[in-house]
Short mmCIF file of C-alpha atoms and ligand atoms in Angstrom, two decimals:
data_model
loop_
_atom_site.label_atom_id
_atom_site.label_comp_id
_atom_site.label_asym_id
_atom_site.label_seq_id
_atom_site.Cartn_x
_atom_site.Cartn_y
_atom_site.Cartn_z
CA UNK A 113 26.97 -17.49 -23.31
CA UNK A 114 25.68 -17.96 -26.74
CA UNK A 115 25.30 -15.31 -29.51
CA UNK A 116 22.76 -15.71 -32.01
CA UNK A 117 21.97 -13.74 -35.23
CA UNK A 118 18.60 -13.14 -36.04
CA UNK A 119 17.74 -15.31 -39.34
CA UNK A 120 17.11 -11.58 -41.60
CA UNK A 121 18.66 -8.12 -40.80
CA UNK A 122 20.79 -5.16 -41.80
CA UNK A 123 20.71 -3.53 -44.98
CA UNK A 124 17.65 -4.75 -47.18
CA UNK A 125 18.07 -5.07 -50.99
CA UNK A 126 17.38 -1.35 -51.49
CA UNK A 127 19.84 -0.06 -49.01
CA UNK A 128 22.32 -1.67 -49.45
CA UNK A 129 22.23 -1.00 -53.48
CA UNK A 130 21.58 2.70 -52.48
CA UNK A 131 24.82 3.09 -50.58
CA UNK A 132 26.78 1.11 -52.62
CA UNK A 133 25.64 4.21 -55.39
CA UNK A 134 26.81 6.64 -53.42
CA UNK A 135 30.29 4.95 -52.77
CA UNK A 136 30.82 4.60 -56.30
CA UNK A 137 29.85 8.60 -56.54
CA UNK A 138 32.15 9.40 -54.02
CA UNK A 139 34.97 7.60 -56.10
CA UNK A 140 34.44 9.48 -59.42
CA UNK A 141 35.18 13.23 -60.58
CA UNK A 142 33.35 16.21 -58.98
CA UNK A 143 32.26 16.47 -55.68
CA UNK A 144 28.50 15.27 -54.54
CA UNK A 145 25.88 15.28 -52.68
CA UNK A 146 22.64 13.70 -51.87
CA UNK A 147 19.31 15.05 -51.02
CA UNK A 148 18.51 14.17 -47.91
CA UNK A 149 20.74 11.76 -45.61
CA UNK A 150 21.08 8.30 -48.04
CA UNK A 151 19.45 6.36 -45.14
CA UNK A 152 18.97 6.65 -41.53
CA UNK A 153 22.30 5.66 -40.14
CA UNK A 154 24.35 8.77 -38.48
CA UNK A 155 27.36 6.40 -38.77
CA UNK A 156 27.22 5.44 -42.56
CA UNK A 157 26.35 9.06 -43.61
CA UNK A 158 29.71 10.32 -41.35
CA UNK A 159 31.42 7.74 -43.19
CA UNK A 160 29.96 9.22 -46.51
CA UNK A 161 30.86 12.50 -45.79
CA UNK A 162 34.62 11.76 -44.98
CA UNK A 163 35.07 10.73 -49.04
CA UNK A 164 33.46 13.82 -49.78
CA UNK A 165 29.60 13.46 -49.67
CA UNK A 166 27.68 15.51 -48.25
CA UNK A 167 23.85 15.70 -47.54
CA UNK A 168 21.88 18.71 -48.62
CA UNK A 169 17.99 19.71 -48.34
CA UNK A 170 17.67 21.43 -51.38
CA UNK A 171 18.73 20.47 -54.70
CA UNK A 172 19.51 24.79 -54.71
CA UNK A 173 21.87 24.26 -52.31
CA UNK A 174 23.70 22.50 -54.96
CA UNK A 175 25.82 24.27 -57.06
CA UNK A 176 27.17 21.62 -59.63
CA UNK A 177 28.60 17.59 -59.65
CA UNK A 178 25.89 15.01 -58.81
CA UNK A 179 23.07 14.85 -57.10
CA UNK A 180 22.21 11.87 -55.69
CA UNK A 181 18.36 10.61 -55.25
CA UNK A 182 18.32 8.04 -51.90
CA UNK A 183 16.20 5.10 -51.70
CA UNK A 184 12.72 6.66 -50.55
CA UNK A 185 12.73 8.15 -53.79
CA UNK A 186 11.47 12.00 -55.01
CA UNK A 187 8.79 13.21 -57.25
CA UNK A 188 9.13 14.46 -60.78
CA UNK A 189 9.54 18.08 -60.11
CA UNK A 190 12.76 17.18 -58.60
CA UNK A 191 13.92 15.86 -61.52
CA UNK A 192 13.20 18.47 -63.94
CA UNK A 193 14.84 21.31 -61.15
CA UNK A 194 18.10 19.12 -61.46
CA UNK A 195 18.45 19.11 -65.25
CA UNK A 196 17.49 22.87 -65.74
CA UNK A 197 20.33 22.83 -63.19
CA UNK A 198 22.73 20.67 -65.59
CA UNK A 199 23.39 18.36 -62.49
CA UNK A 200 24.26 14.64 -63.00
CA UNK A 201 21.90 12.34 -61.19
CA UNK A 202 22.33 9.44 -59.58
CA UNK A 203 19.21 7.72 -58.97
CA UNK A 204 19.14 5.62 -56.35
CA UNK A 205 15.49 4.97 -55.88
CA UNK A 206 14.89 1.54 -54.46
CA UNK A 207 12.96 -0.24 -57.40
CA UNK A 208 10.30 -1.11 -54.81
CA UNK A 209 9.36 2.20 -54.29
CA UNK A 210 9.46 3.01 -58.06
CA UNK A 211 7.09 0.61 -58.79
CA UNK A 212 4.87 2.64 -56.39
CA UNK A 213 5.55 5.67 -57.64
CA UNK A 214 4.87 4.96 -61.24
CA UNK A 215 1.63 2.98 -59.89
CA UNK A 216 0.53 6.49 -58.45
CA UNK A 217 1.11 7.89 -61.82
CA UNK A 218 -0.79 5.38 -64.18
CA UNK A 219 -3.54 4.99 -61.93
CA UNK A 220 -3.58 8.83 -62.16
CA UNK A 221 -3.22 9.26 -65.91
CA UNK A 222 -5.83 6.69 -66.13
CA UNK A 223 -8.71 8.26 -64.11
CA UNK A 224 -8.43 6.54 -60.76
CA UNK A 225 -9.25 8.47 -58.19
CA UNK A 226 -5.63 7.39 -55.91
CA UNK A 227 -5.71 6.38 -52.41
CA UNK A 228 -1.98 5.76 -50.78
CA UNK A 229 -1.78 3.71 -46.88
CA UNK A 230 0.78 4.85 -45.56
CA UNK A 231 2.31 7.25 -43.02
CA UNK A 232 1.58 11.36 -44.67
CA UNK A 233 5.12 12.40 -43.18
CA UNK A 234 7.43 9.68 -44.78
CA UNK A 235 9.44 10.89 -47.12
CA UNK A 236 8.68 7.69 -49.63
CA UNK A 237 4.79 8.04 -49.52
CA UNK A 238 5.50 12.16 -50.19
CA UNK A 239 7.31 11.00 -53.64
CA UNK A 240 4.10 8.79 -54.14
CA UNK A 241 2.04 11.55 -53.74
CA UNK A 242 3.79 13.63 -56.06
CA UNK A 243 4.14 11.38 -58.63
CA UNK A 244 -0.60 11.24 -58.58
CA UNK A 245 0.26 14.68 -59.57
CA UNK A 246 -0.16 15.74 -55.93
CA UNK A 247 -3.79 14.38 -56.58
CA UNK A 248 -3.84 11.11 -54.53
CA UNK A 249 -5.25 10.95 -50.51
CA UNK A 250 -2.68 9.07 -47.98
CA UNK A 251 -4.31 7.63 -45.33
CA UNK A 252 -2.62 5.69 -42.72
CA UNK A 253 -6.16 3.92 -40.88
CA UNK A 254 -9.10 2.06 -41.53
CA UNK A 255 -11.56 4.80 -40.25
CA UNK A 256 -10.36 8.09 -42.37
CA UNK A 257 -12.39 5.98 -45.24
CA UNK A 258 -15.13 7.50 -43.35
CA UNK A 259 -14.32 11.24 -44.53
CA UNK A 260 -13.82 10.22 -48.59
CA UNK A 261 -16.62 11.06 -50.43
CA UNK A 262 -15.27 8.62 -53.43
CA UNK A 263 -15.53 8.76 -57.32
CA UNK A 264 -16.55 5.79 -59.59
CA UNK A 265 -13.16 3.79 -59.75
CA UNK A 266 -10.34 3.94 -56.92
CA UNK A 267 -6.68 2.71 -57.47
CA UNK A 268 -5.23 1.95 -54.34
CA UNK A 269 -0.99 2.25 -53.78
CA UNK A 270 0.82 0.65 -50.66
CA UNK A 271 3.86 2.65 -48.69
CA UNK A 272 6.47 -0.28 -49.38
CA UNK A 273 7.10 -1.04 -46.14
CA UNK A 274 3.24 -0.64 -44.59
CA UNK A 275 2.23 -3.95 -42.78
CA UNK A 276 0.37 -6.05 -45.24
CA UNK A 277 -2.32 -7.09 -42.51
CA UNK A 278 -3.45 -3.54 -42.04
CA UNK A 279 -3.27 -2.54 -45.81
CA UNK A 280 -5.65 -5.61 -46.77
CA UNK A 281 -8.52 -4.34 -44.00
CA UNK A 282 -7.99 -1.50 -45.79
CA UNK A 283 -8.80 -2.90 -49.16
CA UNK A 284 -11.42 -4.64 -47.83
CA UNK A 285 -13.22 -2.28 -46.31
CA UNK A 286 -12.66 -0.10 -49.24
CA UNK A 287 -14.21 -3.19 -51.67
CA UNK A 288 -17.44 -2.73 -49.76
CA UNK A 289 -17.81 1.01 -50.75
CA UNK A 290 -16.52 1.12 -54.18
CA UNK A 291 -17.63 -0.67 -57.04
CA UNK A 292 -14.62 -0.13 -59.44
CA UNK A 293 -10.97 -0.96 -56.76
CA UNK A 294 -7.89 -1.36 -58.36
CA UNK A 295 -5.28 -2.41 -55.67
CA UNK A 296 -1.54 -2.20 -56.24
CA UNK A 297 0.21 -4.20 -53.56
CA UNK A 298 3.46 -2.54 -53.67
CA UNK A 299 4.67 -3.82 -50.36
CA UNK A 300 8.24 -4.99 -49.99
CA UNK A 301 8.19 -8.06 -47.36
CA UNK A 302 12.31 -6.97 -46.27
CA UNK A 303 11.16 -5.25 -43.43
CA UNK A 304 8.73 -7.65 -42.70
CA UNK A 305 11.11 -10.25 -42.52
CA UNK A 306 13.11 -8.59 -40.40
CA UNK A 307 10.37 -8.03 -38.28
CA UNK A 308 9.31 -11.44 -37.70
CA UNK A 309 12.74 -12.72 -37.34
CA UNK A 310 13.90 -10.77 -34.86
CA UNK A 311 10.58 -11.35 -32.72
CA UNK A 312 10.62 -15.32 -33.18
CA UNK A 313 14.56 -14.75 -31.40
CA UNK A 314 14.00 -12.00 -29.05
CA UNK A 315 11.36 -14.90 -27.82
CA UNK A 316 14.01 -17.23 -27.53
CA UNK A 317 16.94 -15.57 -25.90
CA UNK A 318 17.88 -14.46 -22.91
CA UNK A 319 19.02 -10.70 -24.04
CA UNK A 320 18.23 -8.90 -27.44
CA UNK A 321 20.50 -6.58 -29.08
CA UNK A 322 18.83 -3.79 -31.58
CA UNK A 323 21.89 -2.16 -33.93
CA UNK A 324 20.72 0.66 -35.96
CA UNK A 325 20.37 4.29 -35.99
CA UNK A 326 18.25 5.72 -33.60
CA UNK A 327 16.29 8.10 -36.40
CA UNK A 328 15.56 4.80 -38.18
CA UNK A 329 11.96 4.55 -37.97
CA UNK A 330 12.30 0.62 -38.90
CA UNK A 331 15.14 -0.09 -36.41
CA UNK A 332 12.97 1.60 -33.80
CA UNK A 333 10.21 -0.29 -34.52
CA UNK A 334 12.39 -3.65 -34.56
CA UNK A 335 13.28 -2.46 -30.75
CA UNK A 336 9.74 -1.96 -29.68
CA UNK A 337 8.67 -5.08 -31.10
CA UNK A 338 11.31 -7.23 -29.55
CA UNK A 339 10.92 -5.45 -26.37
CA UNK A 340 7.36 -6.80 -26.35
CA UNK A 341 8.55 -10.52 -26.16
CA UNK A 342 11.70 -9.73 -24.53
CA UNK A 343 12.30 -7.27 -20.94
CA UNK A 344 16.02 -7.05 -21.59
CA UNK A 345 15.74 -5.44 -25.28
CA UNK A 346 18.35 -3.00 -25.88
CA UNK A 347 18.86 -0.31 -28.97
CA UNK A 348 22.23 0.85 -29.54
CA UNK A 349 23.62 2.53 -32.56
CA UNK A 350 27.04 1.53 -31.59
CA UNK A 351 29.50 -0.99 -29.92
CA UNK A 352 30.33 1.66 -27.95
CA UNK A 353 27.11 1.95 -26.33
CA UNK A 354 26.92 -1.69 -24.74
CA UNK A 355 26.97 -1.38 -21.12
CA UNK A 356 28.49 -4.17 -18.92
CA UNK A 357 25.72 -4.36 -16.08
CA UNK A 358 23.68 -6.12 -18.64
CA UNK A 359 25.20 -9.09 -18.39
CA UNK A 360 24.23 -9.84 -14.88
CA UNK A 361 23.37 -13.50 -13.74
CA UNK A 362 20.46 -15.32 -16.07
CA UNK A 363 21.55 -13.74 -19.20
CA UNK A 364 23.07 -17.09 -21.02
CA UNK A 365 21.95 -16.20 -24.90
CA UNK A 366 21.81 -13.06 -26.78
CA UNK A 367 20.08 -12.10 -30.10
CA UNK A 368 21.37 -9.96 -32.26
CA UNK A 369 19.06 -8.16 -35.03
CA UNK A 370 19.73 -4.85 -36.65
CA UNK A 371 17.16 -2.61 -39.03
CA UNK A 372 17.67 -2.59 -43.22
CA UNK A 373 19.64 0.74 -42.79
CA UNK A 374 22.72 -0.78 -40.38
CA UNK A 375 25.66 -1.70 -42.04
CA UNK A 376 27.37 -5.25 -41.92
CA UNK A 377 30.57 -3.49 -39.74
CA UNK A 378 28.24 -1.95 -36.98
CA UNK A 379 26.74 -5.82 -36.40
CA UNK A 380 30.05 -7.00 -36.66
CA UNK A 381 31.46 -4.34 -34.60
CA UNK A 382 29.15 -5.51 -31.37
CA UNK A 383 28.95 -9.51 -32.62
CA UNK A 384 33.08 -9.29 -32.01
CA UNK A 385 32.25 -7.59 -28.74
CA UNK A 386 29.46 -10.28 -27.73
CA UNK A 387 32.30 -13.15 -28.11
CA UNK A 388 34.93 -10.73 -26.13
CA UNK A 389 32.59 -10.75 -23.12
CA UNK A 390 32.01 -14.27 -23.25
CA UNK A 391 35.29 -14.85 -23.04
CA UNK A 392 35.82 -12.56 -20.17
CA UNK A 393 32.82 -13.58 -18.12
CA UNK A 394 33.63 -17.13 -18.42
CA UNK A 395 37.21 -16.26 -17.09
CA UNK A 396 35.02 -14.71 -14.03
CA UNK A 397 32.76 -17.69 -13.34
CA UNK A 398 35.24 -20.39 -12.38
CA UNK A 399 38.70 -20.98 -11.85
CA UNK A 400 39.82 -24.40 -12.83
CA UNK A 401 42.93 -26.21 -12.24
CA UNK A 402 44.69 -29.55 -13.31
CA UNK A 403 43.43 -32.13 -10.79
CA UNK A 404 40.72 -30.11 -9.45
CA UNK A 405 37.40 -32.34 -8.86
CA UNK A 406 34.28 -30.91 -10.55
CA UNK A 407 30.83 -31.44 -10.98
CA UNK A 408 28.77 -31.31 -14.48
CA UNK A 409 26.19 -31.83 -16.64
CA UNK A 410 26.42 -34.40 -19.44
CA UNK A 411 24.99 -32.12 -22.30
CA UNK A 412 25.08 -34.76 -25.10
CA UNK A 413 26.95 -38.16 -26.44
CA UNK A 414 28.17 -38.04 -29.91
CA UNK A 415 30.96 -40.58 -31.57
CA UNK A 416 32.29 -41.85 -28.81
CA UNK A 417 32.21 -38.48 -27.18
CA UNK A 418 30.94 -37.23 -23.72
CA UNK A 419 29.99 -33.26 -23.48
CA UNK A 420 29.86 -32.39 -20.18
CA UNK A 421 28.81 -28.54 -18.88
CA UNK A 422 30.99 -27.44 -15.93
CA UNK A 423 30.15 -24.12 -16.03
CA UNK A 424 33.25 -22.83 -17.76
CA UNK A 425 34.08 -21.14 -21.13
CA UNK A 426 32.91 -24.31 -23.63
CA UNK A 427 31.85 -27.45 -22.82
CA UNK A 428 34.52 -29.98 -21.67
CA UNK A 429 34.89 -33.41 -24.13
CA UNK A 430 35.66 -36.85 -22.45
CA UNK A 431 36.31 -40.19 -24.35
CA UNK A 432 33.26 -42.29 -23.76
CA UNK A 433 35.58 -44.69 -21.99
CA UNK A 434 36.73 -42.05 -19.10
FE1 LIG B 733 13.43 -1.03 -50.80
FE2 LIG B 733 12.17 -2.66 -49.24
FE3 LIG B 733 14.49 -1.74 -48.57
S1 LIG B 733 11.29 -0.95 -50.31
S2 LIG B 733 14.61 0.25 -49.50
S3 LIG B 733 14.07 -3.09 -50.29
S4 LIG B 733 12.78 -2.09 -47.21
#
């Protein structure tokens, strides 16, 4: 059985510096607290919460220390509510997205009537908003152009992890009603990446393995995607979760992928797993004895060396001159 990793996963620049934030938060004075779960992994924010971190909604339900600001980012009114409040902030806004947000802004200040693509519920794209002084329209398809009645000049922003394909019809279309477009592609290609990794290997393998929380709208996504080129596409959160009648006859390689919110120990977790059943269900397929007579398959001839395939654990290596 062979294990393969798909080329790009896990955490994604942004993430991973997020987390990495909050760590260093949970190691200093004072206790704290960020708004909102950091990212979308139940395990990483238990993990966060054992050194003393704990999510909140509100930044009133915070009484003093630091407030932490996850990667999707906030608008400015949060801000100001957390220094009337004398709280220390942390802000762990993934750069990507702060590009966006200040995009919103200037195109605001400067007269633009702001459109945002992107999905009207995400948390990121609500920071966007805020930051057009709640002025900008989010729309997530082609045809709500259709109910805009638009001014002179239109600055268009990008949710940074909106597929670039569908935000360039967009534009498009929106160049052929507006004279005056001024497009900010503030797309981040990480989960893109990801994307188009894991489908190029859930195309090749036999069995594909999603890691990642199951409130992660990218890991989700990474699932359904593989699960187009691939039947056996499984999501799991955790090792735990692997179930042994997978691994029925036919299943020879397995991809592994996980989304930009799963942690390096969660993919190693199930990798170290992967090679422990490999191990165990080569043990099942043959039994093999000194001066048994087998058949194989000559895989390949390097240096002097035969490979042969018997159908066991690894391949067996014979001097060229057996
Ligand atoms: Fe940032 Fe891109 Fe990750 S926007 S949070 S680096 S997916």
């Amino acid at each position: 059985m062979e294990i393969i990793l798909a080329e790009n996963h896990g955490f994604c620049y942004g993430v991973k510096r997020a987390v990495e934030m909050a760590n260093e938060a949970a190691n200093s004075d004072g206790k704290s607290y960020t708004l909102g779960p950091i990212i979308h992994n139940p395990q990483v924010v238990g993990r966060l919460e054992d050194k003393g971190v704990s999510p909140v909604q509100e930044v009133s339900d915070i009484a003093e220390g630091t407030m932490i600001i996850r990667s999707h980012g906030v608008g400015p009114a949060i801000y100001e509510e957390a220094e009337e409040k004398g709280l220390h902030v942390v802000d762990a806004t993934c750069p990507h997205v702060k590009k966006a947000q200040m995009a919103a802004y200037e195109l605001s200040e400067a007269g633009y009537q702001v459109i945002i693509v992107g999905e009207k519920s995400h948390p990121e794209v609500k920071s966007i908003f805020e930051w057009s002084k709640n002025r900008a329209i989010i729309i997530e398809h082609e045809a709500e152009l259709n109910d805009i009645v638009f001014f002179n000049k239109v600055g268009v922003v990008a949710q940074t992890t909106f597929s670039g394909e569908e935000f360039q019809k967009i534009v498009n279309s929106l160049i052929e009603r507006v004279e005056n477009v001024k497009v900010e592609r503030t797309i981040c290609n990480a989960t893109e990446k990801r994307q188009e990794a894991a489908m190029e290997l859930a195309n090749q393998v036999d069995m594909m393995i999603v890691i990642g929380g199951k409130n992660s709208a990218n890991t989700t996504r990474l699932a359904e995607l593989c699960l187009k080129k691939n039947k056996h596409t499984y999501h799991i959160e955790t090792v735990n979760e692997i179930n042994d009648n997978w691994f029925n006859k036919g299943i020879n390689t397995i991809g592994i992928t996980a989304g930009a919110s799963t942690p390096d120990w969660l993919i190693e977790e199930v990798y170290h797993k992967m090679n422990q059943m490999e191990n165990f269900l080569g043990d099942d397929l043959k039994e093999i004895q000194q001066g048994d007579i087998v058949q194989g398959k000559i895989i390949s001839i390097y240096n002097n060396e035969v490979f042969v395939d018997i159908g066991y654990k690894s391949e067996g290596i014979i001097p060229i001159n057996e």
